Coordinates of C-alpha atoms in Angstrom, one line a residue:
M1 CA 131.6 78.8 113.6
T2 CA 130.0 82.0 112.4
V3 CA 130.8 85.4 113.8
T4 CA 127.2 85.6 115.1
E5 CA 127.6 82.4 117.0
A6 CA 130.9 83.5 118.4
T7 CA 129.4 86.9 119.5
S8 CA 126.5 85.1 121.1
R9 CA 128.8 82.8 123.1
S10 CA 130.9 85.8 124.2
S11 CA 127.7 87.7 125.3
D12 CA 126.6 84.7 127.3
D13 CA 130.0 84.7 129.1
S14 CA 129.7 88.4 129.7
D15 CA 126.2 87.9 131.3
K16 CA 127.7 85.3 133.6
R17 CA 130.3 87.8 134.7
A18 CA 127.6 90.1 136.0
P19 CA 127.0 89.2 139.7
L20 CA 123.5 88.9 141.1
F21 CA 123.9 91.9 143.4
E22 CA 124.6 94.1 140.4
L23 CA 121.5 92.8 138.6
A24 CA 119.5 93.5 141.8
A25 CA 121.0 97.0 142.1
E26 CA 120.1 97.8 138.5
L27 CA 116.5 96.6 139.0
I28 CA 116.1 98.6 142.2
R29 CA 117.5 101.7 140.4
N30 CA 115.1 101.3 137.5
N31 CA 112.1 100.9 139.8
I32 CA 113.1 104.0 141.8
A33 CA 113.5 106.0 138.5
Q34 CA 110.0 104.8 137.3
G35 CA 108.4 105.6 140.7
Y36 CA 107.4 102.1 141.7
L37 CA 109.7 102.4 144.6
Y38 CA 108.9 106.0 145.6
P39 CA 110.5 108.4 148.2
G40 CA 109.9 107.3 151.7
L41 CA 109.1 103.7 150.9
V42 CA 110.7 101.4 153.4
L43 CA 112.7 98.6 151.8
Q44 CA 112.9 95.6 154.0
E45 CA 115.6 93.1 152.9
S46 CA 113.5 90.0 153.7
A47 CA 110.4 91.1 151.7
L48 CA 112.5 92.4 148.8
S49 CA 114.6 89.3 148.6
E50 CA 111.4 87.2 148.4
R51 CA 110.0 89.4 145.6
L52 CA 113.2 89.2 143.6
D53 CA 113.8 85.5 144.4
M54 CA 117.3 86.3 145.6
S55 CA 119.1 85.9 148.9
R56 CA 118.9 88.6 151.6
A57 CA 122.7 88.9 151.4
T58 CA 122.5 89.7 147.6
V59 CA 119.7 92.2 148.1
K60 CA 121.5 93.9 151.1
R61 CA 124.7 94.3 149.0
A62 CA 122.6 95.8 146.2
L63 CA 121.0 98.3 148.6
E64 CA 124.3 99.3 150.0
I65 CA 125.5 100.1 146.5
I66 CA 122.5 102.3 145.9
E67 CA 123.0 103.9 149.4
D68 CA 126.5 105.0 148.3
E69 CA 124.8 106.5 145.2
G70 CA 122.3 108.4 147.3
G71 CA 119.3 106.5 146.1
V72 CA 118.3 105.0 149.5
E73 CA 119.1 105.8 153.1
R74 CA 119.4 103.7 156.3
F75 CA 116.2 103.4 158.2
S76 CA 116.6 103.5 161.9
G77 CA 119.4 101.0 161.6
R78 CA 117.2 98.4 160.1
G79 CA 116.5 98.2 156.4
F80 CA 116.5 101.1 154.0
V81 CA 114.2 103.8 152.8
V82 CA 114.0 105.4 149.3
S83 CA 115.6 108.8 149.4
N84 CA 113.7 112.0 148.5
P85 CA 115.4 113.7 145.6
L86 CA 114.0 117.1 146.7
S87 CA 116.4 118.6 149.2
G88 CA 114.8 120.0 152.2
E89 CA 111.7 117.8 151.8
Q90 CA 110.8 115.6 154.8
N91 CA 111.1 111.9 153.9
I92 CA 108.2 110.4 155.8
P93 CA 108.6 106.6 156.0
K94 CA 105.8 104.6 154.3
R95 CA 105.4 100.9 154.7
E96 CA 103.9 98.6 152.1
D97 CA 104.0 94.9 151.4
L98 CA 106.8 94.7 148.9
R99 CA 105.6 91.2 148.0
Q100 CA 102.5 92.8 146.5
I101 CA 103.4 96.1 145.0
E102 CA 103.9 96.5 141.3
L103 CA 107.5 96.3 140.1
D104 CA 109.2 96.3 136.7
L105 CA 111.1 93.0 136.6
T106 CA 112.1 93.1 133.0
T107 CA 115.8 93.4 133.8
L108 CA 115.6 90.0 135.4
D109 CA 114.2 88.3 132.3
G110 CA 117.5 86.8 131.3
S111 CA 118.0 85.2 134.7
A112 CA 114.5 84.6 136.1
G113 CA 114.1 81.3 134.3
K114 CA 117.5 80.0 135.4
P115 CA 117.6 77.1 137.8
S116 CA 118.8 77.8 141.3
W117 CA 122.3 76.4 140.8
L118 CA 122.9 78.5 137.7
R119 CA 121.8 81.8 139.4
V120 CA 124.2 81.0 142.3
Y121 CA 126.9 79.9 139.9
D122 CA 126.9 83.2 138.0
D123 CA 127.5 85.1 141.3
V124 CA 130.1 82.8 142.7
A125 CA 132.1 82.6 139.4
Y126 CA 132.2 86.4 139.4
Y127 CA 134.1 86.4 142.7
V128 CA 136.3 83.3 142.4
T129 CA 137.7 84.7 139.1
R130 CA 138.6 88.0 140.7
C131 CA 139.9 87.1 144.1
P132 CA 143.1 85.3 143.0
V133 CA 144.7 88.6 142.1
F134 CA 144.9 89.3 145.9
G135 CA 146.1 85.9 147.0
G136 CA 144.7 82.5 148.0
Y137 CA 141.2 82.0 149.3
R138 CA 139.2 79.2 150.9
I139 CA 135.5 78.6 150.1
F140 CA 133.2 77.5 152.9
E141 CA 130.2 75.5 151.8
A142 CA 127.9 76.2 154.8
Q143 CA 128.4 80.0 154.6
M144 CA 127.8 79.9 150.8
A145 CA 124.5 78.0 151.3
E146 CA 123.5 80.6 153.9
E147 CA 124.5 83.5 151.7
Y148 CA 122.3 82.3 148.8
G149 CA 119.6 80.6 150.7
V150 CA 120.1 77.2 148.9
S151 CA 120.9 73.7 150.0
R152 CA 124.4 72.3 150.4
T153 CA 123.6 70.0 147.4
I154 CA 123.2 73.0 145.1
V155 CA 126.4 74.5 146.6
R156 CA 128.4 71.4 145.9
D157 CA 126.9 71.3 142.3
V158 CA 128.1 74.8 141.8
L159 CA 131.6 74.2 143.2
G160 CA 131.9 71.0 141.2
R161 CA 131.2 72.9 138.0
L162 CA 133.8 75.5 138.9
Q163 CA 136.3 72.8 139.6
E164 CA 135.6 71.3 136.1
R165 CA 136.6 74.7 134.6
G166 CA 139.8 74.8 136.6
L167 CA 138.7 77.8 138.6
I168 CA 138.9 76.1 142.0
H169 CA 140.2 72.8 143.3
K170 CA 139.8 70.5 146.3
S171 CA 142.8 70.1 148.6
R172 CA 143.9 66.8 150.1
T173 CA 141.9 67.7 153.2
S174 CA 138.7 68.2 151.0
R175 CA 138.8 71.9 151.3
W176 CA 137.7 74.1 148.4
I177 CA 140.6 76.4 147.4
V178 CA 141.0 79.3 145.1
E179 CA 144.7 79.5 144.3
P180 CA 146.5 82.8 144.0
L181 CA 147.3 84.2 140.6
T182 CA 151.1 84.3 140.4
S183 CA 153.6 85.5 137.8
K184 CA 154.3 81.9 136.9
K185 CA 150.6 81.2 136.2
I186 CA 150.3 84.4 134.1
K187 CA 153.3 83.3 132.0
D188 CA 151.8 79.8 131.6
K189 CA 148.5 81.2 130.4
Y190 CA 150.0 83.6 128.0
E191 CA 152.3 80.8 126.6
L192 CA 149.1 78.8 126.0
R193 CA 147.5 81.9 124.4
G194 CA 150.4 82.2 122.0
I195 CA 149.9 78.6 120.9
L196 CA 146.1 78.6 120.7
E197 CA 145.2 82.0 119.4
V198 CA 148.0 82.2 116.8
A199 CA 146.8 78.8 115.5
A200 CA 143.2 80.0 115.4
L201 CA 144.2 83.1 113.4
S202 CA 145.9 80.9 110.8
S203 CA 142.7 79.1 110.1
A204 CA 140.2 81.9 110.9
K205 CA 137.4 82.9 108.5
L206 CA 137.9 86.6 108.9
P207 CA 134.8 88.8 108.6
T208 CA 136.5 91.5 106.4
E209 CA 133.9 94.4 106.7
Q210 CA 133.5 94.0 110.5
L211 CA 137.3 94.0 110.9
R212 CA 137.6 97.1 108.8
E213 CA 135.2 98.9 111.1
L214 CA 137.1 97.7 114.2
A215 CA 140.4 98.8 112.7
D216 CA 138.9 102.3 112.1
E217 CA 137.8 102.5 115.7
I218 CA 141.2 101.5 117.0
R219 CA 143.0 103.9 114.6
A220 CA 140.8 106.7 115.9
L221 CA 141.8 105.7 119.4
S222 CA 145.4 106.7 118.9
A223 CA 144.4 110.4 118.6
Q224 CA 142.2 110.4 121.6
T225 CA 142.5 109.9 125.4
A226 CA 142.8 106.5 126.9
P227 CA 139.7 104.3 126.6
T228 CA 137.5 103.5 129.5
P229 CA 137.6 100.0 131.0
A230 CA 134.3 99.2 129.2
Q231 CA 135.7 100.4 125.9
W232 CA 138.9 98.5 126.4
F233 CA 137.1 95.3 127.0
S234 CA 134.7 95.9 124.1
L235 CA 137.6 96.4 121.6
D236 CA 139.6 93.5 123.0
R237 CA 136.7 91.0 123.0
R238 CA 135.5 92.0 119.5
F239 CA 139.0 91.4 118.2
F240 CA 139.0 87.9 119.9
E241 CA 135.6 87.1 118.5
M242 CA 136.5 88.0 114.9
V243 CA 140.1 86.9 114.8
V244 CA 140.2 83.8 117.0
L245 CA 136.6 82.5 117.4
T246 CA 136.0 82.4 113.7
T247 CA 138.3 79.4 113.3
P248 CA 136.3 76.4 112.0
N249 CA 138.0 74.3 114.7
E250 CA 135.5 74.5 117.5
D251 CA 137.6 72.7 120.0
L252 CA 140.4 75.2 119.4
A253 CA 138.0 78.0 119.9
N254 CA 136.7 76.6 123.2
Y255 CA 140.1 76.0 124.6
A256 CA 141.2 79.5 123.7
S257 CA 138.1 80.9 125.3
N258 CA 138.5 79.0 128.6
N259 CA 142.2 79.9 128.8
R260 CA 141.3 83.6 128.7
L261 CA 138.9 83.5 131.6
A262 CA 141.3 84.0 134.5
L263 CA 143.2 86.7 132.6
E264 CA 140.1 88.6 131.7
A265 CA 139.0 88.5 135.4
C266 CA 142.5 89.6 136.4
Q267 CA 142.2 92.6 134.1
A268 CA 138.8 93.5 135.5
A269 CA 140.2 93.3 139.0
F270 CA 143.0 95.7 138.0
F271 CA 140.5 98.2 136.5
S272 CA 138.4 98.0 139.7
L273 CA 141.5 99.0 141.7
G274 CA 142.0 102.1 139.5
L275 CA 144.7 100.9 137.2
P276 CA 144.1 102.6 133.8
P277 CA 143.4 100.7 130.6
D278 CA 146.5 100.2 128.4
T279 CA 145.9 102.0 125.0
Q280 CA 149.1 100.4 123.5
S281 CA 147.7 96.9 123.9
I282 CA 144.7 97.8 121.8
L283 CA 146.8 99.6 119.2
E284 CA 148.8 96.4 118.8
L285 CA 145.6 94.5 118.0
G286 CA 144.9 97.1 115.4
Q287 CA 148.3 96.3 113.8
V288 CA 147.3 92.6 113.7
I289 CA 144.1 93.5 111.9
E290 CA 145.8 95.7 109.4
L291 CA 148.3 93.0 108.4
A292 CA 145.5 90.4 108.2
L293 CA 143.3 92.6 106.0
A294 CA 146.4 93.2 103.7
G295 CA 146.6 89.5 103.2
S296 CA 149.8 89.1 105.2
I297 CA 148.6 86.4 107.5
K298 CA 152.0 85.2 108.5
A299 CA 153.0 88.7 109.5
A300 CA 149.7 89.0 111.4
E301 CA 150.5 85.8 113.3
S302 CA 153.9 87.2 114.2
M303 CA 152.4 90.5 115.4
L304 CA 149.8 88.7 117.5
A305 CA 152.6 86.6 119.1
M306 CA 154.6 89.7 119.9
H307 CA 151.4 91.4 121.3
L308 CA 150.8 88.5 123.6
K309 CA 154.4 88.6 125.0
K310 CA 154.1 92.3 125.7
A311 CA 150.6 91.8 127.2
R312 CA 152.1 89.1 129.5
D313 CA 154.8 91.5 130.7
R314 CA 152.3 94.3 131.3
T315 CA 150.0 92.0 133.2
I316 CA 152.8 90.8 135.5
A317 CA 153.8 94.4 136.1
Q318 CA 150.2 95.2 137.1
L319 CA 150.1 92.1 139.4
K320 CA 153.2 93.4 141.3
I321 CA 151.4 96.7 141.9
T322 CA 148.4 94.9 143.5
A323 CA 150.7 92.9 145.7
I324 CA 151.1 95.9 148.0
L325 CA 147.3 96.5 148.2
P326 CA 145.0 94.8 150.8
P327 CA 142.2 92.5 149.6
P328 CA 138.8 94.1 149.1
S329 CA 136.5 94.1 152.1
D330 CA 133.3 93.5 150.2
F331 CA 134.0 89.9 149.1
P332 CA 131.3 87.5 150.4
S333 CA 131.8 85.9 153.8
Y334 CA 132.1 82.4 152.3
L335 CA 135.4 83.5 150.6
Q336 CA 138.1 83.8 153.3
F337 CA 141.6 85.0 152.6
T338 CA 144.3 82.4 153.5

């Protein structure tokens, strides 16, 4: 497997982690910035959802995000109106058929051609990989179908695919369940990471120049402030792409990628709660790279194994912090805390 192929696969996974309401919010922001959605324009959820080919629930959530940012305002308790950036100017409501006005839809190019089940899958996967941090959840098919405006057949297809990836399961009473992420599960996943990722490193076709560049970035990090969540994920994923996914054993690479899913989502949930990125974890990856570039592969393997044990302990400590926090209130209605 080439680095390009590995990066492409990781990018695809990253796209799938972006929920539909975030894509909708970004599209609406862009169209406000470009003037297609101008100050005073009334944004009705039903018309906008038809135009974007998304559910009303998804569009409503996107508009609520932009409302918090000040880009739109509530309109007489029903719908929203685009805010006027000029303070003191009267914002006169203007009605147009949102199904007909010109919009820049280029930000949807990557998802516009997706079949209905895949567009729903992307959104649902985003939530079911994040909610286990807060406990167990039950998924209700009927409410999911209503949320996304699709048939129960599509909903079952989506849930079946999530079940195949081990993200959800069906109980003995045929209920769809998202199991809580426990310290035991974290230990099990990191134990598997220690087996899979160290084995991948031993056979990896390391891209020397790209690794040198990554090592330089990590080395510079030690003299700076803590990375942002986005920077942390970028450095962590690039290491994984170059050191693990370059193994010629594609089955090994696939197993290693799938095993990381829940842990990556767990880390994203921690960041969303305000827990800071751990600089030390990234510096440890830098040490693995330095050893590998020096030709000491066995030492690099040992360092990677040590890093994973420390990362396991840090993740469990973070999980204990979240145990005292209430679940987020903005999870979709089809996910109910148990």
